[in-house]
Short mmCIF file of C-alpha atoms and ligand atoms in Angstrom, two decimals:
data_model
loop_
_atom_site.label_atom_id
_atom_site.label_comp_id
_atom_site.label_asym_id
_atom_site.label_seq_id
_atom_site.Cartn_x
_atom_site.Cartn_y
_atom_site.Cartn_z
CA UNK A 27 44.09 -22.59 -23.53
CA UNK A 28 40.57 -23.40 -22.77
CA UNK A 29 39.11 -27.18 -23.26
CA UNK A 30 35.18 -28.14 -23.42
CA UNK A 31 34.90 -29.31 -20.16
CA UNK A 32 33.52 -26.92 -18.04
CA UNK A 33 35.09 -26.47 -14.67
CA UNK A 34 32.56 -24.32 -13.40
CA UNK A 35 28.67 -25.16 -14.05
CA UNK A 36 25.40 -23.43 -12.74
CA UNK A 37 22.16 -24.34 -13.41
CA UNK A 38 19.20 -22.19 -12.32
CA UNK A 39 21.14 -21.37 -9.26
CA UNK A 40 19.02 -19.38 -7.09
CA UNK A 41 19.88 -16.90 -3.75
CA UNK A 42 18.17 -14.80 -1.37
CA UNK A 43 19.85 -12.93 1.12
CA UNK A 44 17.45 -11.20 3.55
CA UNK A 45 14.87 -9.31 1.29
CA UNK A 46 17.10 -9.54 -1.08
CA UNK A 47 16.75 -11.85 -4.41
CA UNK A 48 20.79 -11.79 -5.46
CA UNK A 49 20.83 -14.41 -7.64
CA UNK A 50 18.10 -15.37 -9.92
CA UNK A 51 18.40 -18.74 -12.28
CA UNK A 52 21.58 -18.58 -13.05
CA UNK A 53 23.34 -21.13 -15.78
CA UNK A 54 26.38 -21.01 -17.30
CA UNK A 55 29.50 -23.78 -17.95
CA UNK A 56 32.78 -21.75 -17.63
CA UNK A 57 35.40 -23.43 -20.07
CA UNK A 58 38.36 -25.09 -18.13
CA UNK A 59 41.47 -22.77 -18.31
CA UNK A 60 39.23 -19.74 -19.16
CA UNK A 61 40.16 -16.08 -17.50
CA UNK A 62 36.73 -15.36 -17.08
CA UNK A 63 35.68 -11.64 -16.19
CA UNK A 64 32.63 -11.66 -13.68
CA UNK A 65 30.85 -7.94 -14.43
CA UNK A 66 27.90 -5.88 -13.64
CA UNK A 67 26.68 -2.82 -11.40
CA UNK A 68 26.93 -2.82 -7.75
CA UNK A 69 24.83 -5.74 -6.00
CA UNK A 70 24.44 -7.43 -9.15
CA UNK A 71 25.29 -10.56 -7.36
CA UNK A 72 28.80 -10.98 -8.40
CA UNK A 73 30.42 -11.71 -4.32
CA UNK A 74 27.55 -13.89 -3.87
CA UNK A 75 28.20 -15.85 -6.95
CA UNK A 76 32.03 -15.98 -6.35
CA UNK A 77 31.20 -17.61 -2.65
CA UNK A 78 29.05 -19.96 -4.10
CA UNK A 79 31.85 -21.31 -6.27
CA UNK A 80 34.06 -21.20 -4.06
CA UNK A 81 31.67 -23.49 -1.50
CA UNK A 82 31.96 -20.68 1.37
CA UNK A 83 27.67 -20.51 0.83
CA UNK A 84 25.10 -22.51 -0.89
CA UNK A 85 22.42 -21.54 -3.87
CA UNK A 86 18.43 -21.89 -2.10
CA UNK A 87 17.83 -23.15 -5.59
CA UNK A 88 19.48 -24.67 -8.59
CA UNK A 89 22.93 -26.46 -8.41
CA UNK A 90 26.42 -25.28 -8.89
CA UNK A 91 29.44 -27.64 -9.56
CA UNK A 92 32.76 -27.05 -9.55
CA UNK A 93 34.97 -30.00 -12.23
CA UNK A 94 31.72 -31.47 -11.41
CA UNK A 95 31.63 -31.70 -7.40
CA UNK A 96 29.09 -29.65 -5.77
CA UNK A 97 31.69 -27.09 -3.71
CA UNK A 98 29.77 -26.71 -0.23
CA UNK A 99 30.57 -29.00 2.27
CA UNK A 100 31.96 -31.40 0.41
CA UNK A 101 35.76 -32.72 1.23
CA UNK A 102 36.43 -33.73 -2.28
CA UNK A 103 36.08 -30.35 -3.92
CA UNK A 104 37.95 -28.44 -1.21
CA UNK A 105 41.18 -28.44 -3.08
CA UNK A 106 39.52 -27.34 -6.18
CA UNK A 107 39.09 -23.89 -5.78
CA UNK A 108 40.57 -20.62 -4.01
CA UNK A 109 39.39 -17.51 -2.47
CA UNK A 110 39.66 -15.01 -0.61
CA UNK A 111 36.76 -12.89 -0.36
CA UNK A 112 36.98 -9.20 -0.86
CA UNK A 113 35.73 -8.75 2.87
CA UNK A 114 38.38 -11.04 4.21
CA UNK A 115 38.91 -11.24 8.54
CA UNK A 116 42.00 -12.45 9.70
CA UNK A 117 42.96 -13.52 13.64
CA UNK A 118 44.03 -10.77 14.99
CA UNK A 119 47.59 -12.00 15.71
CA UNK A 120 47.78 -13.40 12.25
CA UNK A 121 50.80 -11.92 10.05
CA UNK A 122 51.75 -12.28 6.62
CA UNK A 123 54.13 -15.31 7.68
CA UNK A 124 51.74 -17.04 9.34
CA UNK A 125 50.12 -17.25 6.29
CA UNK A 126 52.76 -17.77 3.98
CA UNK A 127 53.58 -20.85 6.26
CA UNK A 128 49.93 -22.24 6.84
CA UNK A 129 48.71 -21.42 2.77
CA UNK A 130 51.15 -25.57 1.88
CA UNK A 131 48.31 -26.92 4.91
CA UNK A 132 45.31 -25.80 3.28
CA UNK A 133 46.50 -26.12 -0.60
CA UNK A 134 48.16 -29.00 -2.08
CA UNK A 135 49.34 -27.04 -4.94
CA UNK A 136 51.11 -24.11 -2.70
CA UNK A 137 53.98 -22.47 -4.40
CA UNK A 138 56.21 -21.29 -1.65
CA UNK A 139 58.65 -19.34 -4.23
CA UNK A 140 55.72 -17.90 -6.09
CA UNK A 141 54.46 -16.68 -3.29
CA UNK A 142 57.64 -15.03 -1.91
CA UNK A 143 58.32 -13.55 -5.20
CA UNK A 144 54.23 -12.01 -5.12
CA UNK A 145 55.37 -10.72 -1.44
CA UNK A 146 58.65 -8.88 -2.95
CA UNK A 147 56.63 -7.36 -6.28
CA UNK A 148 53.67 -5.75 -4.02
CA UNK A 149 56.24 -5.01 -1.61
CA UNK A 150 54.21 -6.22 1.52
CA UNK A 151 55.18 -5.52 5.11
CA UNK A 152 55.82 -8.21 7.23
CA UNK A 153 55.84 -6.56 10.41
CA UNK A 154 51.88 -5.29 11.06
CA UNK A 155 48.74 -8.01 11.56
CA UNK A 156 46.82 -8.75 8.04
CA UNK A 157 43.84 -6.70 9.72
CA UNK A 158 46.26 -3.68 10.16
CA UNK A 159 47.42 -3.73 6.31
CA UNK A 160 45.82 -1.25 3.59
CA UNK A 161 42.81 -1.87 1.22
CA UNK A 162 45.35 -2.38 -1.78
CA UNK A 163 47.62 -4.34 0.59
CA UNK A 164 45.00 -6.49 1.69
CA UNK A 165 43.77 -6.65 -2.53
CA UNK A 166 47.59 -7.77 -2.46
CA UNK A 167 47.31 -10.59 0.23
CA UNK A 168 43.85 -12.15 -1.61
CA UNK A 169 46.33 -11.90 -5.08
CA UNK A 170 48.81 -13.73 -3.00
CA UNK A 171 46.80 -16.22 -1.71
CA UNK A 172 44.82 -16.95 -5.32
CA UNK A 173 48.16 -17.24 -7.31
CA UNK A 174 50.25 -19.20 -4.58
CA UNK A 175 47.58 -21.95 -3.97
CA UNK A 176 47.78 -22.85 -7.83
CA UNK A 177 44.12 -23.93 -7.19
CA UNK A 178 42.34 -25.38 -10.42
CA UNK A 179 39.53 -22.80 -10.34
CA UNK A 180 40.81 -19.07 -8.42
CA UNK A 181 38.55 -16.64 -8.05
CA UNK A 182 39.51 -13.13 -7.28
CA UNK A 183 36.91 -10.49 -5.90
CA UNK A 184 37.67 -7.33 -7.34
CA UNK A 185 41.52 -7.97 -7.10
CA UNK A 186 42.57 -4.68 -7.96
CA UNK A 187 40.58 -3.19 -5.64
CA UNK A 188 42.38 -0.12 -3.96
CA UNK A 189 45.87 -1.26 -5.77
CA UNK A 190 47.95 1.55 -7.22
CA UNK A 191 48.13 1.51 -11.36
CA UNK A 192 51.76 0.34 -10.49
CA UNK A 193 50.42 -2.74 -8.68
CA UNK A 194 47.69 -3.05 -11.09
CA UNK A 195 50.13 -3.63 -13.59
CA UNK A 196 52.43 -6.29 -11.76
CA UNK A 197 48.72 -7.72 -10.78
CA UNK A 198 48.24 -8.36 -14.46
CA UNK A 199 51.52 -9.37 -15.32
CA UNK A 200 51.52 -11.93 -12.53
CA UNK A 201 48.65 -13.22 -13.57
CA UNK A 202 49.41 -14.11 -17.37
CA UNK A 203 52.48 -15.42 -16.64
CA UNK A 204 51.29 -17.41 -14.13
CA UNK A 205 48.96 -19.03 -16.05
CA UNK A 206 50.87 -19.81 -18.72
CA UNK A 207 53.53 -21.77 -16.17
CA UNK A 208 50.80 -23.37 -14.85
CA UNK A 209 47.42 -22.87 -16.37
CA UNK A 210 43.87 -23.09 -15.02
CA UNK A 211 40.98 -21.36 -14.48
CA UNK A 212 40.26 -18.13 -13.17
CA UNK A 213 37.36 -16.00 -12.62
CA UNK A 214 37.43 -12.08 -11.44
CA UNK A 215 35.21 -9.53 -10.93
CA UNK A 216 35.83 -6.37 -11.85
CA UNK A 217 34.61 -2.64 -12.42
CA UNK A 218 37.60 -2.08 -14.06
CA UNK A 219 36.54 -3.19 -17.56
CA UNK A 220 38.28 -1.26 -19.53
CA UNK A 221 41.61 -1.82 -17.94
CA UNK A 222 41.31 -5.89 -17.28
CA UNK A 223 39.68 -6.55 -20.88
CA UNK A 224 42.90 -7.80 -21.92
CA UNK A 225 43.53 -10.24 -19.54
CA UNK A 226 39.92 -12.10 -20.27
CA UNK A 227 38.61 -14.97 -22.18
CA UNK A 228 35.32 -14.97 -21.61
CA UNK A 229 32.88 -12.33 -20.12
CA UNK A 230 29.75 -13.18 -17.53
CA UNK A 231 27.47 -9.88 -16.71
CA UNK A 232 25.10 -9.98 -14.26
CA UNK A 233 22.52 -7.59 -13.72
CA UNK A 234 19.71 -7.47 -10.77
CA UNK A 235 21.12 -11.08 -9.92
CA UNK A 236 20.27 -12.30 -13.50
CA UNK A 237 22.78 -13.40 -15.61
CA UNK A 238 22.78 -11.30 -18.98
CA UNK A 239 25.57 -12.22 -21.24
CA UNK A 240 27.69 -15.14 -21.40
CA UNK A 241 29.94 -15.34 -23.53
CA UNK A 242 33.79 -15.47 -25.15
CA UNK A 243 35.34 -12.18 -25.31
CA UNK A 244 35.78 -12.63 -28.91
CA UNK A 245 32.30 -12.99 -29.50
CA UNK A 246 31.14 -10.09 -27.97
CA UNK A 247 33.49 -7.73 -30.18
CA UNK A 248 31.83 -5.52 -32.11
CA UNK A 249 28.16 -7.46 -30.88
CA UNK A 250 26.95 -4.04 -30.28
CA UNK A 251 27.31 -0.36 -31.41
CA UNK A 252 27.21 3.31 -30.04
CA UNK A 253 24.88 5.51 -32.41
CA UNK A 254 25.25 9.33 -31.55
CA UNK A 255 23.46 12.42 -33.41
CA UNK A 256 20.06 14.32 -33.00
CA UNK A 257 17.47 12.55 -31.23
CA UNK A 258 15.07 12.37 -34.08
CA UNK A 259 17.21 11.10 -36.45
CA UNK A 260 18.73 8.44 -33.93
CA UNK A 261 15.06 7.62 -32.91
CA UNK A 262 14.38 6.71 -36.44
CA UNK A 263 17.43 4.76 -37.07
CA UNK A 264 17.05 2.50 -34.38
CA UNK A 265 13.74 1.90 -33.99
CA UNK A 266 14.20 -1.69 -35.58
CA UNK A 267 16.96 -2.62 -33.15
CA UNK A 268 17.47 -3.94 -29.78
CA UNK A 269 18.36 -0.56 -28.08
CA UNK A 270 20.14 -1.61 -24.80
CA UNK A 271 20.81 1.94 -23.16
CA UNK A 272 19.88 5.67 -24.32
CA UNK A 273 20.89 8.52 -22.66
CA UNK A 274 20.48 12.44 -23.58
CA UNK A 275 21.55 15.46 -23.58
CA UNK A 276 19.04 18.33 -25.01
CA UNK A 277 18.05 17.48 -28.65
CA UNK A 278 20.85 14.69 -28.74
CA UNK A 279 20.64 10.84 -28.22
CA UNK A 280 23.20 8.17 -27.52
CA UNK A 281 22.10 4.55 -27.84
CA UNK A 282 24.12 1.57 -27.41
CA UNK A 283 22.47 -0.79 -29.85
CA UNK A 284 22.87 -4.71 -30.35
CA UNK A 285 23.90 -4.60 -33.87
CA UNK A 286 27.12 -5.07 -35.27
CA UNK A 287 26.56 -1.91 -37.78
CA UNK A 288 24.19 0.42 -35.57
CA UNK A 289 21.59 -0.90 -37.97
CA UNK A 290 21.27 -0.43 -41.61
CA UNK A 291 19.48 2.86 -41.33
CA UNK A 292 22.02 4.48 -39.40
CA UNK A 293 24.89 3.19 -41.50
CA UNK A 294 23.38 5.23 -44.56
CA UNK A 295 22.54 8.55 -42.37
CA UNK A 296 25.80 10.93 -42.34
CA UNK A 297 24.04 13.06 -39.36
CA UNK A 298 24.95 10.27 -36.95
CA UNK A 299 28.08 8.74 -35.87
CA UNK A 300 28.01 4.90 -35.52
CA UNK A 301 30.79 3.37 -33.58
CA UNK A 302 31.51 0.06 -32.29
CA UNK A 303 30.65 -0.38 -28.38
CA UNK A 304 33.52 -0.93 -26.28
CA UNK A 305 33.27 -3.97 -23.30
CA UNK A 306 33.24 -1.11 -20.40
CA UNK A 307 30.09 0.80 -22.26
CA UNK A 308 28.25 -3.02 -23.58
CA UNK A 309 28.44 -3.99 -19.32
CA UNK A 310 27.31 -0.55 -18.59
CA UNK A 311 24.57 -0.42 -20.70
CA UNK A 312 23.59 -4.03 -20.00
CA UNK A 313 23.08 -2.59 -16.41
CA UNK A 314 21.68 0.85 -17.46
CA UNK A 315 18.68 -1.14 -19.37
CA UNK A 316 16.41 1.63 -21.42
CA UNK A 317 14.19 3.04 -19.08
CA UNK A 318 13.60 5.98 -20.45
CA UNK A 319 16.11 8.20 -22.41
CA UNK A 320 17.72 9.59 -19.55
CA UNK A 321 18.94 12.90 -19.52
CA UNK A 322 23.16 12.59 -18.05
CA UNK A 323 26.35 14.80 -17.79
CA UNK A 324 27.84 14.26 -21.25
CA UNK A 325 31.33 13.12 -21.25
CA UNK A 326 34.38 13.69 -23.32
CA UNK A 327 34.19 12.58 -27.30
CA UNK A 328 30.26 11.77 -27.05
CA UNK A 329 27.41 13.78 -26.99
CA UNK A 330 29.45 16.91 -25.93
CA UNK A 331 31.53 16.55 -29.72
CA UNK A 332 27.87 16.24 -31.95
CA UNK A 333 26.31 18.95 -30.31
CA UNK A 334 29.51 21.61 -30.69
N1 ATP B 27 24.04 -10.82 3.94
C1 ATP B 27 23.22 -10.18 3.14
N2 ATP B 27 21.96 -9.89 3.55
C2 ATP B 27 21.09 -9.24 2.75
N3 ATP B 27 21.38 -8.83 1.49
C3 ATP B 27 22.62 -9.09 1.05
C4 ATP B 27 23.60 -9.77 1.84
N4 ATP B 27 24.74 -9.88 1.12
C5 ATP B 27 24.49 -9.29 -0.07
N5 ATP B 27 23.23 -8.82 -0.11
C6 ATP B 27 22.58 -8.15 -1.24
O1 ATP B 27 22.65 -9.05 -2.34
C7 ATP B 27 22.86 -8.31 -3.55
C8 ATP B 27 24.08 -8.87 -4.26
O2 ATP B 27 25.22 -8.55 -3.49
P1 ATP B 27 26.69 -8.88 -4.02
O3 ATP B 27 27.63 -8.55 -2.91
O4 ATP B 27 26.70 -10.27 -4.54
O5 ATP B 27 26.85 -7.86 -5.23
P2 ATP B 27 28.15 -7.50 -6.10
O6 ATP B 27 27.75 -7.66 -7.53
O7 ATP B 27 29.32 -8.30 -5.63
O8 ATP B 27 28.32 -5.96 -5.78
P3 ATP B 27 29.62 -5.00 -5.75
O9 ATP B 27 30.04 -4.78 -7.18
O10 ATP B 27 29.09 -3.75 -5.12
O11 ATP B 27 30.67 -5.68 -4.91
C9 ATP B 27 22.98 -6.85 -3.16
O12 ATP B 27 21.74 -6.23 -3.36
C10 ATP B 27 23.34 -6.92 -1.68
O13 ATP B 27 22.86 -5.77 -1.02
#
């Protein structure tokens, strides 16, 4: 359940990181007890986002809050949020019950049976150092930590990240019922779209460090459509739309459009198919952009199936 109160606001937040400009005015309010999914290409500026929510670095412009306290170096918004980043160290003597008995020091809310019972469903070892464990494990141990601390605002940096679809699974399952114990508000990046979608409330894609969508899930249903069919004829139907990504493959064309129908013109043209966009193809042609109508391996069920 989501209220109006934002626990998460940015306003024209603003990064650089060496040459690098990875965030770029950035505002958004997250809705309290939102699952929101954090998306976008590689170096979009998701990580450096996350950390800047989570107070472990500081926008160079703009201001980010966190239930309204400003999360860097500030005492009285260290219990508010948890993370572990995707690139977590650990001491090199530390083991996993080490951290199962320092995670009550460092959150108020720690949930020493939760945790145990996160331990048992990834089936972690006990006996190697946290360096030594596996990418999923250590995906695992950042899970752990994010659903243990019962933290008003987790965020989770590409939790699934190396995890087995068995893990995956118990990942998600974890996750909804642990919200709905004890809810509050999450937010995740992902590449897996197509495979989280369910778990989300509301979507934030960011592209080249700019923030390009915001909003519910809901909302973006059906926002945009996939028109497919010979290149002329889906060059005249959508010359009147927003085209947000084209790609080709000899004399065919494949443009995710932001209309709900394709537009009007395709609608009445029985050459083309005109299909609602998915989440997974919106984000990825949010990030594609239109430069051009690039010619690209077809895939399965697209441009392959109109040109048999
Ligand atoms: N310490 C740094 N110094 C210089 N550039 C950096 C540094 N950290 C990140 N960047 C750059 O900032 C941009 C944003 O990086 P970020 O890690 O936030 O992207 P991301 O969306 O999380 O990517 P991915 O999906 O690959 O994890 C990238 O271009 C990255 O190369």
């Amino acid at each position: 359940m989501t209220t109006t109160a934002p626990a998460v606001s940015a306003r024209g937040v603003g990064r650089r990181l060496g040459s690098t400009q990875a965030l770029q005015d950035v505002s958004f309010d997250l809705p309290t007890g939102a699952v929101c999914g954090l998306l976008g290409r590689n170096g979009a500026g998701k990580t450096t986002l996350m950390a800047m929510v989570a107070g472990h670095d500081r926008p160079d412009a703009g201001e980010i809050a966190v239930h309204g306290e400003r999360p860097f170096e500030n005492p009285a918004a260290a219990g508010l949020v948890s993370m572990v980043r995707d690139n977590q160290r650990y001491p090199d003597d530390l083991h996993l019950a080490h951290l199962l008995r320092v995670g009550p020091l460092f959150h108020a809310g720690w949930d020493a049976d939760l945790a145990a019972e996160v331990v048992d469903a990834f089936r972690l070892p006990s006996k190697p150092q946290l360096r030594k464990l596996s990418r999923g494990q250590s995906s695992a141990v950042a899970i752990l930590v994010g659903l243990a601390s019962r933290a008003p605002v987790t965020v989770l940096d590409e939790p699934t990240l190396g995890l087995d679809a068995t893990s995956r699974q118990v990942f998600a399952d974890l996750l909804v019922r642990d919200l709905a114990a004890a809810p509050r508000t999450v937010l995740l990046s992902t590449h897996l779209v197509d495979e989280l979608e369910g778990l989300l409330d509301h979507v934030l894609v960011l592209d080249g460090g700019r923030l390009v969508r915001d909003a519910a899930l809901e909302d973006l249903h059906g926002s945009a459509s996939v028109v497919l069919g010979p290149a002329d004829a889906v060059e005249r139907a959508t010359a009147d739309v927003a085209v947000l990504a084209s790609r080709r493959v000899g004399g065919f064309l494949e443009r995710v459009v932001e209309e709900p129908g394709g537009s009007a013109r395709a609608a009445g043209d029985p050459a083309l198919q005109v299909r609602p966009a998915g989440l997974q193809e919106l984000v990825a042609a949010l990030g594609a952009g239109d430069d051009g109508d690039r010619a690209t391996a077809a895939r399965p069920g697209s441009l392959t199936e109109v040109s048999r």
